Structures are given as structure tokens and as C-alpha cells.
Short mmCIF file of C-alpha atoms in Angstrom, two decimals:
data_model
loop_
_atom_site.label_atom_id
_atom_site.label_comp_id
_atom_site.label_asym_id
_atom_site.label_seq_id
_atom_site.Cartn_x
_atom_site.Cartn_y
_atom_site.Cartn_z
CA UNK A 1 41.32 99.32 144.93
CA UNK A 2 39.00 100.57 142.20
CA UNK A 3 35.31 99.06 141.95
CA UNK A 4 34.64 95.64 140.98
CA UNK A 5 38.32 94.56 141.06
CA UNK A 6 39.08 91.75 143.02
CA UNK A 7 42.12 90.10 144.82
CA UNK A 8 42.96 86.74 143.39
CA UNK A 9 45.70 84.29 143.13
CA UNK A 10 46.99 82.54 139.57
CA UNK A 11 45.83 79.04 141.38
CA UNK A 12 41.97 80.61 142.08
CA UNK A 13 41.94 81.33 137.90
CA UNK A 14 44.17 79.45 136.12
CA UNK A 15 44.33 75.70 135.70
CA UNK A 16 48.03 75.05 136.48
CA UNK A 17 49.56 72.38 134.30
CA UNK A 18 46.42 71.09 133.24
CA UNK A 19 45.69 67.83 131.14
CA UNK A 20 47.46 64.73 130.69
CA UNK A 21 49.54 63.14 127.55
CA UNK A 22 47.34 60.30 127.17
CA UNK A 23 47.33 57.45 124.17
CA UNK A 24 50.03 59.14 122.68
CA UNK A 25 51.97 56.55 120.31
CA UNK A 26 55.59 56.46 120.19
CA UNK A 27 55.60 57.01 116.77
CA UNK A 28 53.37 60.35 116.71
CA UNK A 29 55.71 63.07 115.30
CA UNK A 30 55.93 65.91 118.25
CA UNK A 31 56.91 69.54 118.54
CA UNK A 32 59.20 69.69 122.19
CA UNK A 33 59.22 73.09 123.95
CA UNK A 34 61.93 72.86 126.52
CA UNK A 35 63.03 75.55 129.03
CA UNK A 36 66.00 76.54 125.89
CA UNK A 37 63.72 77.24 123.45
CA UNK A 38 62.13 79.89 125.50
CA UNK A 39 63.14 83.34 126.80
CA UNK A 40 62.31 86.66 128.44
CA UNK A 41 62.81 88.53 125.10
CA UNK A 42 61.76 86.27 122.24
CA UNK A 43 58.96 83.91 124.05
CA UNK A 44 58.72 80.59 122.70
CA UNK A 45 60.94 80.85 119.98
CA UNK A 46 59.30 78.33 117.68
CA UNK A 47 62.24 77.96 115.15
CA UNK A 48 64.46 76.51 117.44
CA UNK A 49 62.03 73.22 118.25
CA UNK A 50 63.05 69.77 117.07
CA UNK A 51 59.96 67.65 115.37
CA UNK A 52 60.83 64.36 116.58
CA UNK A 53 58.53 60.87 117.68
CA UNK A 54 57.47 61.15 121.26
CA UNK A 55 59.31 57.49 121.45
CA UNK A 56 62.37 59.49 121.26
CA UNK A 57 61.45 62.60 122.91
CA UNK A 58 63.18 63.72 126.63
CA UNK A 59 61.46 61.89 129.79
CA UNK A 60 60.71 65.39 130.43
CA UNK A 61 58.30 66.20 127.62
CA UNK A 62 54.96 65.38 129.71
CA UNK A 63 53.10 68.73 129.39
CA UNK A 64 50.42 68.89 127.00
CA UNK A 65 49.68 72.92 126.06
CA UNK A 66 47.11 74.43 123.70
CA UNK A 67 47.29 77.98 122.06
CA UNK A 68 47.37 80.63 124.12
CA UNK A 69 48.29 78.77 127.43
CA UNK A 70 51.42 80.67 129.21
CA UNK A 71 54.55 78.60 130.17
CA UNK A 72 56.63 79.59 133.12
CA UNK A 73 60.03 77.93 132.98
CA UNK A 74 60.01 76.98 137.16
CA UNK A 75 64.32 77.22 136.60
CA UNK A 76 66.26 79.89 137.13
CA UNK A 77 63.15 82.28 137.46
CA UNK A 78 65.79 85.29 137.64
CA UNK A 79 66.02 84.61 133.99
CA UNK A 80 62.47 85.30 132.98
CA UNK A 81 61.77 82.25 130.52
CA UNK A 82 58.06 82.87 129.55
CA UNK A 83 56.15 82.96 126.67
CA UNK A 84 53.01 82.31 124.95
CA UNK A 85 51.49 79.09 122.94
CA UNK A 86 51.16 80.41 119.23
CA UNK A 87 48.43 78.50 116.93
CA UNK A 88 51.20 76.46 115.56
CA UNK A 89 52.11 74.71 118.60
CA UNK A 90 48.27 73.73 120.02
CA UNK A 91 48.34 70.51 120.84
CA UNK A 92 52.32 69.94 121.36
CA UNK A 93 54.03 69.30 124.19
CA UNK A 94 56.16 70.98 126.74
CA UNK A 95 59.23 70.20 129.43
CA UNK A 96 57.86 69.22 132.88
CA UNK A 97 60.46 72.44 133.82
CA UNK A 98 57.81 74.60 132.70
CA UNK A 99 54.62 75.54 134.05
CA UNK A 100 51.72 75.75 132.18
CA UNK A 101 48.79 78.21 133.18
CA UNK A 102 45.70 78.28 131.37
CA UNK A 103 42.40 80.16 132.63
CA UNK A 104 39.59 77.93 133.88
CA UNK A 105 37.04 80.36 132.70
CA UNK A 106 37.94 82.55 129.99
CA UNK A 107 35.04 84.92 130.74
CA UNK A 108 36.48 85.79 134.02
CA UNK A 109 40.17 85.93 133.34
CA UNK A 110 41.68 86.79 129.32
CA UNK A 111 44.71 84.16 128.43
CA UNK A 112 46.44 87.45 127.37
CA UNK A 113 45.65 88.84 130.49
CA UNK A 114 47.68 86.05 132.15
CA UNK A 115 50.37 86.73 130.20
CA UNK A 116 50.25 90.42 131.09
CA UNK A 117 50.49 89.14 134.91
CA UNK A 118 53.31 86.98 134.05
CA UNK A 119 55.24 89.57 132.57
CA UNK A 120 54.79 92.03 135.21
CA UNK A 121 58.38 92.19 137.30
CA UNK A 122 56.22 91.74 140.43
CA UNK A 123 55.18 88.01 139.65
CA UNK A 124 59.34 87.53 138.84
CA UNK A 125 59.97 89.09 142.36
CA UNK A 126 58.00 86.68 144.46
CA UNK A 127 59.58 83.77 142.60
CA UNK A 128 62.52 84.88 143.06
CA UNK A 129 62.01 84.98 146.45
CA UNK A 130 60.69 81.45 146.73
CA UNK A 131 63.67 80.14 144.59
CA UNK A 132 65.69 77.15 146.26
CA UNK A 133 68.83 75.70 145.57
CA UNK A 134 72.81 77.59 144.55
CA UNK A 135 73.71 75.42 141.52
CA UNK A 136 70.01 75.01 140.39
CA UNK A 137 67.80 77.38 141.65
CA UNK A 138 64.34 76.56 141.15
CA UNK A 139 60.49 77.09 142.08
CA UNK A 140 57.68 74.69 142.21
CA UNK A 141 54.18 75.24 140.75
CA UNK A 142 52.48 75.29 143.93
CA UNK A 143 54.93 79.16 144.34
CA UNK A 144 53.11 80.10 140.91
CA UNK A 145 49.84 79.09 142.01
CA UNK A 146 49.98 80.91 145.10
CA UNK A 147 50.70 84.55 143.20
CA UNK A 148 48.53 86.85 144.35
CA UNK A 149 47.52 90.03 141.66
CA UNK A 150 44.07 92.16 141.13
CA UNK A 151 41.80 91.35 138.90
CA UNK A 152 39.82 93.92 137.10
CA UNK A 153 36.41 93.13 135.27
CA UNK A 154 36.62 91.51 131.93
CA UNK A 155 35.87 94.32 130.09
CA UNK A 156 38.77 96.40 131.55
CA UNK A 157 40.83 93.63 131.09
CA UNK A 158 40.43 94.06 127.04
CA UNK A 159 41.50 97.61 127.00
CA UNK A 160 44.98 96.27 128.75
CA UNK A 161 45.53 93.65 126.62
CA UNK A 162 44.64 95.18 123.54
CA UNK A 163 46.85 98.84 124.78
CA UNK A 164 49.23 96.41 125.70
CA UNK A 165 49.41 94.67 122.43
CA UNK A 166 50.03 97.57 120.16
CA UNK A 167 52.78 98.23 122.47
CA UNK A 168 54.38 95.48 121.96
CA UNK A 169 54.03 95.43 118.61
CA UNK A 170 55.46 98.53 118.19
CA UNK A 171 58.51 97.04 120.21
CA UNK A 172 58.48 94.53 117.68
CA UNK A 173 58.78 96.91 115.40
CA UNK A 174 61.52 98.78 116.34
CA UNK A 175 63.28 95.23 117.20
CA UNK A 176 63.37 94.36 113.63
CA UNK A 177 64.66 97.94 112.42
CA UNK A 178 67.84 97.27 114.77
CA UNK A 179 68.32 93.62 113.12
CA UNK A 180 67.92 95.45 109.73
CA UNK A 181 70.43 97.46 110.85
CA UNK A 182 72.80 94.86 112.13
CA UNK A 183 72.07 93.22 109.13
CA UNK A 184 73.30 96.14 106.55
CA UNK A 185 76.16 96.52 108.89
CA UNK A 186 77.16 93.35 107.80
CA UNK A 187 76.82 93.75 104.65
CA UNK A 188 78.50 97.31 104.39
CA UNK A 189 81.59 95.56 106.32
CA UNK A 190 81.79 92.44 103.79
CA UNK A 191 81.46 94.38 100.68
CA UNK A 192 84.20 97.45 102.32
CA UNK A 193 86.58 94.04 102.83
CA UNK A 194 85.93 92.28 99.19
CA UNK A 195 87.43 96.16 97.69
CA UNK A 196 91.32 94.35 99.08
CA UNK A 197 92.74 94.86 95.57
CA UNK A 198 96.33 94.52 97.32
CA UNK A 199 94.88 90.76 98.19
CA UNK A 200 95.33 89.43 101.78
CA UNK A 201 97.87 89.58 104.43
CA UNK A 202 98.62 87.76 108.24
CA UNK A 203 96.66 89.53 110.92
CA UNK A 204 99.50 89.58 112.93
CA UNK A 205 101.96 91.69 109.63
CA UNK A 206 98.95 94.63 110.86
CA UNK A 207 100.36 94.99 114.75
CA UNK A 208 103.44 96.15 116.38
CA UNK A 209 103.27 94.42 119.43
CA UNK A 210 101.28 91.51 121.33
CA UNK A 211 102.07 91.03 124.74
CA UNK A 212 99.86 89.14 127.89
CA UNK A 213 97.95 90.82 130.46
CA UNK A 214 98.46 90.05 134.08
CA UNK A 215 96.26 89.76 136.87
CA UNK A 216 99.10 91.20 139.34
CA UNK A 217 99.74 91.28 142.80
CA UNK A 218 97.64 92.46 145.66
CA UNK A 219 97.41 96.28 145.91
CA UNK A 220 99.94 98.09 147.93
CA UNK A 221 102.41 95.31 147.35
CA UNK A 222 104.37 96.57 144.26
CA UNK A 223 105.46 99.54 142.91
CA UNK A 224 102.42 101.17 140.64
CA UNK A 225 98.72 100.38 141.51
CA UNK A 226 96.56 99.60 138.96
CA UNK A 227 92.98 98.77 137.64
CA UNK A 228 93.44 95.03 135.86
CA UNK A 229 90.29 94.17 134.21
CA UNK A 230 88.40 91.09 133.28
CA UNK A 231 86.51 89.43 130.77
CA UNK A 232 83.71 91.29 132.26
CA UNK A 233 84.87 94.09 129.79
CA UNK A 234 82.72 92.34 127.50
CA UNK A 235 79.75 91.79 128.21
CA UNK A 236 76.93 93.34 125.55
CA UNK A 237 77.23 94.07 122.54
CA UNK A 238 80.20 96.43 123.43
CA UNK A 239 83.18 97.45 121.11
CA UNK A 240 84.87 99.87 123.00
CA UNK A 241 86.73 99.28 126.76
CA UNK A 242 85.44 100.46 129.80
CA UNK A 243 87.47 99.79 132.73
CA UNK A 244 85.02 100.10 135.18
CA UNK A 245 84.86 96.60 135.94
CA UNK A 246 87.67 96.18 137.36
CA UNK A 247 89.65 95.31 139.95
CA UNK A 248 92.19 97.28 142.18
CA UNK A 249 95.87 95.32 141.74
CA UNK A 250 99.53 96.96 141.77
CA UNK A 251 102.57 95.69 139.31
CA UNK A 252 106.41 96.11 138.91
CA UNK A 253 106.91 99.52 137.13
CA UNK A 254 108.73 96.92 134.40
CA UNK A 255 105.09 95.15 134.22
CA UNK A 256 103.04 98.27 134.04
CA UNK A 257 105.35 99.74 131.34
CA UNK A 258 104.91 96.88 129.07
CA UNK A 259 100.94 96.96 129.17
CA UNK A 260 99.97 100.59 129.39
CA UNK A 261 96.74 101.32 127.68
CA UNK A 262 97.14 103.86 125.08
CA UNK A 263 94.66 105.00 122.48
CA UNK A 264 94.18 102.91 119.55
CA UNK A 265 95.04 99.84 121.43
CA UNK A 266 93.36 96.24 120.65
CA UNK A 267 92.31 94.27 123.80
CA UNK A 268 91.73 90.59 123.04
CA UNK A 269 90.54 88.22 124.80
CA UNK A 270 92.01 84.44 124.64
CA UNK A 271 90.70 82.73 127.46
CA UNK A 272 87.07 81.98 129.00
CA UNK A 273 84.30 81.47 127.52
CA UNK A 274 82.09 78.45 127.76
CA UNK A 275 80.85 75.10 125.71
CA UNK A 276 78.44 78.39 123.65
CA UNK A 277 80.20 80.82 124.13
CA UNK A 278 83.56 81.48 121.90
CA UNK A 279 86.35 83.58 123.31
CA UNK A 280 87.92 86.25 120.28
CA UNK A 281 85.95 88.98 121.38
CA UNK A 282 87.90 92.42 121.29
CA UNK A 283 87.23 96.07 122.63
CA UNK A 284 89.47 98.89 121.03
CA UNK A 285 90.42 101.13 123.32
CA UNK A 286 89.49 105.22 122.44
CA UNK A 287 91.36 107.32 124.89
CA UNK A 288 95.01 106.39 126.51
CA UNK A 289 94.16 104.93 129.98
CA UNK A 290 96.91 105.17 132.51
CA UNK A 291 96.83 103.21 135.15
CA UNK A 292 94.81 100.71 133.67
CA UNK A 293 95.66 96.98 132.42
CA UNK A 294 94.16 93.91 131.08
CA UNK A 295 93.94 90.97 133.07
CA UNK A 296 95.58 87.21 132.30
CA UNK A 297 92.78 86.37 130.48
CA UNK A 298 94.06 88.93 127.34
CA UNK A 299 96.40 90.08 125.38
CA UNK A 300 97.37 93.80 124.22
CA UNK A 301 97.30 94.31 121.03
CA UNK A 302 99.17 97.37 119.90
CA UNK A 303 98.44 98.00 116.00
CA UNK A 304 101.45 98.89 113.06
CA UNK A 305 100.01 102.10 111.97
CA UNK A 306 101.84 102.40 108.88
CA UNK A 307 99.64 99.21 108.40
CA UNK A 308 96.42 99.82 109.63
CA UNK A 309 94.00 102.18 111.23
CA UNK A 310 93.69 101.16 114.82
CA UNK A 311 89.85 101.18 114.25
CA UNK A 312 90.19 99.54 110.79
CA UNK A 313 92.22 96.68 112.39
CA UNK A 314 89.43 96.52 115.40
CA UNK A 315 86.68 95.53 112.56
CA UNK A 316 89.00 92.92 111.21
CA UNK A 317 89.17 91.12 114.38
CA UNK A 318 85.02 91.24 114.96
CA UNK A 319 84.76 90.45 110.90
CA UNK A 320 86.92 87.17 112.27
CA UNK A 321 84.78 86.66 115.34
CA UNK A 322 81.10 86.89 113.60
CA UNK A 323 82.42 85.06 110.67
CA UNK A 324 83.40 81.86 112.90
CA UNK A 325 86.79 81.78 111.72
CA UNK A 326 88.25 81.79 115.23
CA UNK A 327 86.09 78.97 116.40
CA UNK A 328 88.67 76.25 114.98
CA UNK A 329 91.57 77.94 117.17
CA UNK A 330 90.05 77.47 120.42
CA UNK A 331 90.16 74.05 121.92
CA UNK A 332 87.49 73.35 124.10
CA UNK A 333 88.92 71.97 128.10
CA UNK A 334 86.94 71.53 131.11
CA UNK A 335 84.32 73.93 129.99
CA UNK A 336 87.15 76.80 129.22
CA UNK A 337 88.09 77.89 125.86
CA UNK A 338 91.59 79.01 125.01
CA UNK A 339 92.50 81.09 121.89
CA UNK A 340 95.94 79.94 120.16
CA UNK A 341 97.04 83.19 119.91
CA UNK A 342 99.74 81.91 116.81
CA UNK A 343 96.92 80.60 114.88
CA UNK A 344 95.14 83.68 115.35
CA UNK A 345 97.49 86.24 114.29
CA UNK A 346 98.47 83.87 111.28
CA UNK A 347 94.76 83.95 109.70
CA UNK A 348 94.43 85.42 106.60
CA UNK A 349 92.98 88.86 106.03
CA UNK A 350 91.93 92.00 103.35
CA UNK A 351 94.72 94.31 102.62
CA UNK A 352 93.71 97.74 102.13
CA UNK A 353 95.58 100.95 101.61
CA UNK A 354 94.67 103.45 103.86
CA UNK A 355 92.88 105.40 102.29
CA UNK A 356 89.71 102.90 101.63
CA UNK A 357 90.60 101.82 105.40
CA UNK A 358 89.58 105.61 106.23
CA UNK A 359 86.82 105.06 104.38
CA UNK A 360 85.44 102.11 105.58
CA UNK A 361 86.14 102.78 108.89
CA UNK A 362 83.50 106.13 108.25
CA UNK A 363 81.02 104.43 107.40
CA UNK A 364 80.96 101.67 109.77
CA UNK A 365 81.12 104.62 112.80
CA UNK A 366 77.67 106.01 110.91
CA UNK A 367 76.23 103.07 110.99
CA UNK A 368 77.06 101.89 114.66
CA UNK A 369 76.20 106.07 115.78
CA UNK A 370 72.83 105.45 113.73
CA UNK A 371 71.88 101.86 115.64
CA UNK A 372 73.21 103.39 119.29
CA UNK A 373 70.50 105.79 118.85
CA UNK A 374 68.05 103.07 117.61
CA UNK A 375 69.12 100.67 120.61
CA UNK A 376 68.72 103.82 122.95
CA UNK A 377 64.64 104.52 121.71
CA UNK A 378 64.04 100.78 121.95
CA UNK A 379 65.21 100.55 125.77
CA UNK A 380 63.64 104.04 126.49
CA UNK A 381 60.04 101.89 124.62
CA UNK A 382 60.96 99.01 126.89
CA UNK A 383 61.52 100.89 130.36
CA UNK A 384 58.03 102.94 129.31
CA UNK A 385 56.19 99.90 128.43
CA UNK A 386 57.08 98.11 132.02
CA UNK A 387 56.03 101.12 133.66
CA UNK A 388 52.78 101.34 131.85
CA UNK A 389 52.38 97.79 132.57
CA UNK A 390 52.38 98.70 136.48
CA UNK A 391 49.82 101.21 136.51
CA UNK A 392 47.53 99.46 134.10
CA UNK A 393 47.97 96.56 136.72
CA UNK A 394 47.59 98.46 139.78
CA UNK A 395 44.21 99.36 139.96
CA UNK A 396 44.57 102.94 140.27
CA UNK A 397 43.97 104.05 136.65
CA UNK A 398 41.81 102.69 134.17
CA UNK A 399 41.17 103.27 130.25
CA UNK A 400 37.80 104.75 129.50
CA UNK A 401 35.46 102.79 127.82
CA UNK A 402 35.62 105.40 125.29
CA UNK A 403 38.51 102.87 124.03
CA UNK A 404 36.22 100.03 123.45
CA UNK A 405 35.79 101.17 119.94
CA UNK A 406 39.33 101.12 119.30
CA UNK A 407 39.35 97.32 120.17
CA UNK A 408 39.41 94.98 117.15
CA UNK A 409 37.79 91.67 117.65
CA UNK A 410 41.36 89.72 117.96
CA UNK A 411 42.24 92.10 120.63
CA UNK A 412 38.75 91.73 122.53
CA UNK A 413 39.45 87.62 122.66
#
């Protein structure tokens, strides 16, 4: 350990959920921070919270926070729910499922440096560890208090914060190029769709063939073996299939023959989801895939290429997903969504020769090869900025003071 830092616990420095909601009237007009509102990647996200009286506020809102305190959601602490109090928010209130930490003396431990603690994927680890419960897995405060970190002198603790800072800023940065991105992508898509001159047409006058996947039998107990995948296929923001997912399963060479992955393919899926999350998603499949077929949860979607481009069709059916339209065809049972697959192929879409579906289709693959390589530098920023995190926080290397002039009077604070 380097020279003058010190071992410590967040109990020894921090006040943990300090203060107490006291004299406030029913009718004051509150800001609620709940464990939703707050995540690993956006923090507090302040445009998500509710003004509302504190008469008719959760039982749960009981934690008083000021700017700059850190909240710890004590749920799910695999999930990472932290953030920081922004000015706005001093002097709201917070969900008793979140711990607040805020430093007793600010002269011998930086706010921001407890949010650089917080953040570090050691302090996750050890509540992790501590977690109790299957369907609710929790910590207590007393498991936050007891986190046990080094403490450098103030001064060093400055030059992490403030090296730290223009990090993430510059995360930040290249966060909100990718959601410009997104954004034009959007745009590009509406305005390729809105050139239909032939009008509209049924999604389902653009495909071939539909037909069910299957989940199967157990391998070795028909005639072909087989990789049947699940809705696992989609997780991310993915738009192509990748089998890897799945599971080993053997059909009836009549089954297999029926839903054989071939390229150009549509996978949709029609069942799943949850009360938040719609089901609708597709993958479009790039390469023929033998041995490989969806699982009950789908359908195969084989597209009339006289019609449509394969890839042209694919953007349709996300166009139809992002826009909501498929939202109305999915009845919501027992926490399971279900896709009325009829409905769905019956909704109304842009006809284009092909020709402008060529074109489209060109310039949509630009733009998705241009944000893959934007995505790609942000998680390379991300993975570098978690590993600078560690050393800063291990005591082995320090910044030299030489840096102190760098360090603008926000930063120092």
C-alpha cells in the first residue's frame, strides 16, 4: 500500500442513510426516486420521476438525499442500480430500497470519490456475495457499510475524480453520437418507406411461406438431430440469428424439411415476452443453416422474392416493431405475450419496386456497419475505463501532482 493511504470501510466515512423526513406536509409537492428510476448505465435518470404530494407518495419514499449523496439500490445488486444526486433533486426523497451514502467529512473522503468506490466491480462483488433470497435477492445496509476499500489522501483523491470525470464524459460523448446515429437511422428508414409510390400492401402478400417452429423431441430419439433455438436469439440489439444459443433436439426428417434455415429467411418471434417487454422481434437469417431450427416460440418466415428483398422485408418487420404497431396484436396472459400471427401478416405496409428496395436496403447496411463500429469504440472506452478505475483504486499507481494544475475548481470539490 502506497504512503498515507489507509484501509477503511464505507460505514467508518460515510453516513449511511442519514437524516430523517421530518414535518413534511402531505400536501408538499415531492420528487420520488425509486429503485426504477435508477440504473447501472444512466444513474438516476431524472426524467422518469413523478412530482406528486408526499400524501400520495409510496410508504416507501422515507429517504431524504441531498446533491451529491450516492444511492445504492440494496435489490438485485447483480443489476448495478446506482447513481448520483444531481442539484435538481437536493432535498427530495428516495425509496427505503435504496441506500443512501453521504461522507461525514468531506475533507477526508470526496462525494465523487464515493461514487468512484461504488462503481468499482469490487464493491458489486461483495454484495453480491452477501445477497439473500431466489425470487428477491437482496442486501441490507449494514453489507454496504461493512465494504472495505483504500483510501488515498484527499489530494490524490482529486486527481481520480477529476481523470475519472473527463472519462466519463467522454463516454458520454460517444453515448450520444450512437443515439444520433440511431436517431438518423430512423429517420433514413421512414423517409426510404414514405418514397411507396405503388401505395401499401399486406405484410403477409411479401412472403412465400409461414410455418411454426418446434421445440422437438429429445436428441437421439428421431431421425435428424438438430439445434432448436430460443427466444434467447434475441437478446441485444441484434438483427441477425446466431444459433449459438441453442439447444441440442432431433425431429422427423418431415419436420426438419419443413423448417430448414436457408439464407434470407425471417425468424419471428410470437410468443414470450413480458408485461414491458413486446414480442415481434425478428432476426434475418444471412447464411443457410442446416441443421438448425427455431423453437415453438417462432415462426419461419420465408420471403416472396419476386416481392421483396429478404433484407428489405427484415426492416419492414423492425419498422412495425419500433413503430408500436404490433403492440395491439399481442394480448397480454399470465405475464406472456402472444403475437396473432393473422393480424400480423394482415398489417398494412410500403410497396416498393425493387429497385428503391435495393436502395434502401444500402443505405440502411451503411448506417448499421457505421454504428457497429461506433458501438465497438464505446465498449472498447467502457472496458478501458473499468480497468483504469482498478488501478487508480488500487494503490499501486498514482497521478503526479504535476496534474493538479489540470484540475478545475468543479473537479477539485
Amino acid at each position: 500500500m502506497r504512503n498515507r493511504w489507509v484501509e477503511t470501510t464505507l460505514g467508518e466515512v460515510t453516513a449511511v442513510n442519514p437524516g430523517r423526513l421530518n414535518g413534511v406536509s402531505p400536501d408538499e409537492v415531492i420528487r420520488y426516486v425509486d429503485i426504477s428510476s435508477v440504473s447501472w448505465d444512466g444513474g438516476i435518470d431524472v426524467r422518469s420521476l413523478a412530482a406528486m404530494p408526499f400524501g400520495q407518495a409510496p410508504g416507501r419514499a422515507r429517504r431524504p438525499i441531498n446533491e451529491k449523496d450516492v444511492v445504492v439500490s440494496t435489490v438485485r445488486p447483480r443489476l448495478r442500480a446506482m447513481g448520483q444526486v444531481p442539484p435538481s433533486l437536493a432535498g427530495q426523497v428516495a425509496s427505503t430500497g435504496l441506500c443512501v451514502l453521504r461522507p461525514h467529512d468531506p475533507q477526508v473522503i470526496l462525494p465523487d470519490y464515493v461514487w468512484q468506490v461504488v462503481r468499482h466491480q469490487p464493491f458489486t462483488d461483495w454484495l453480491v456475495e452477501r445477497e439473500t433470497g431466489s425470487n428477491y435477492p437482496a442486501v441490507r445496509s449494514s453489507d454496504i457499510e461493512a465494504y472495505r476499500f483504500l483510501l488515498p489522501p484527499i489530494e490524490e483523491q482529486r486527481r481520480i475524480v477529476d481523470l475519472m470525470s473527463h472519462v466519463d464524459d467522454l463516454i458520454a460523448l460517444n453515448e450520444f453520437e450512437v443515439s444520433k446515429q440511431h436517431a438518423l437511422r430512423s429517420v433514413v428508414l421512414e423517409d426510404g418507406l414514405a418514397d411507396a409510390e405503388d401505395g401499401q400492401t399486406r405484410l403477409g402478400d411479401l412472403t412465400a411461406s409461414v410455418i411454426g417452429g418446434t421445440w422437438g423431441s429429445p436428441p437421439g430419439e428421431r431421425e435428424v438431430e438438430v439445434v432448436s433455438f430460443g427466444t434467447k436469439a434475441f437478446i441485444g440489439e441484434v438483427q441477425y440469428l446466431d444459433p449459438s444459443s441453442g439447444a441440442s433436439r432431433s425431429l422427423s426428417a418431415t419436420q426438419y424439411a419443413k423448417r430448414e434455415l436457408l439464407s434470407g429467411d425471417v425468424v419471428l418471434e410470437v410468443s414470450g415476452g413480458s408485461p414491458t417487454q413486446l414480442v415481434g422481434r425478428t432476426l434475418l437469417v444471412r447464411e443457410d443453416l442446416p441443421g438448425v431450427v427455431p423453437s415453438s416460440f417462432m415462426r419461419r418466415i420465408r420471403v416472396n422474392r419476386e416481392q421483396a428483398l429478404p433484407r428489405y422485408f427484415h426492416l419492414l418487420t423492425q419498422w412495425l416493431y419500433q413503430s408500436g404497431a404490433v403492440e395491439a396484436l399481442q394480448p397480454n396472459t399470465t405475464s406472456i405475450r402472444n403475437l396473432k400471427v393473422p393480424l400480423y401478416l394482415d398489417l398494412p405496409v410500403p410497396s416498393l419496386p425493387l429497385h428503391l428496395q435495393a436502395d434502401l436496403v444500402e443505405r440502411i447496411d451503411a448506417m448499421d456497419d457505421a454504428i457497429e463500429s461506433s458501438v465497438s469504440d464505446l465498449t472498447a472506452l467502457r472496458s478501458s475505463r473499468t480497468s483504469l478505475l482498478a488501478t487508480l483504486l488500487s494503490g499501486e499507481h498514482s497521478i503526479p501532482s504535476s496534474y493538479d494544475e489540470f484540475i478545475s475548481d468543479e473537479g477539485a470539490a
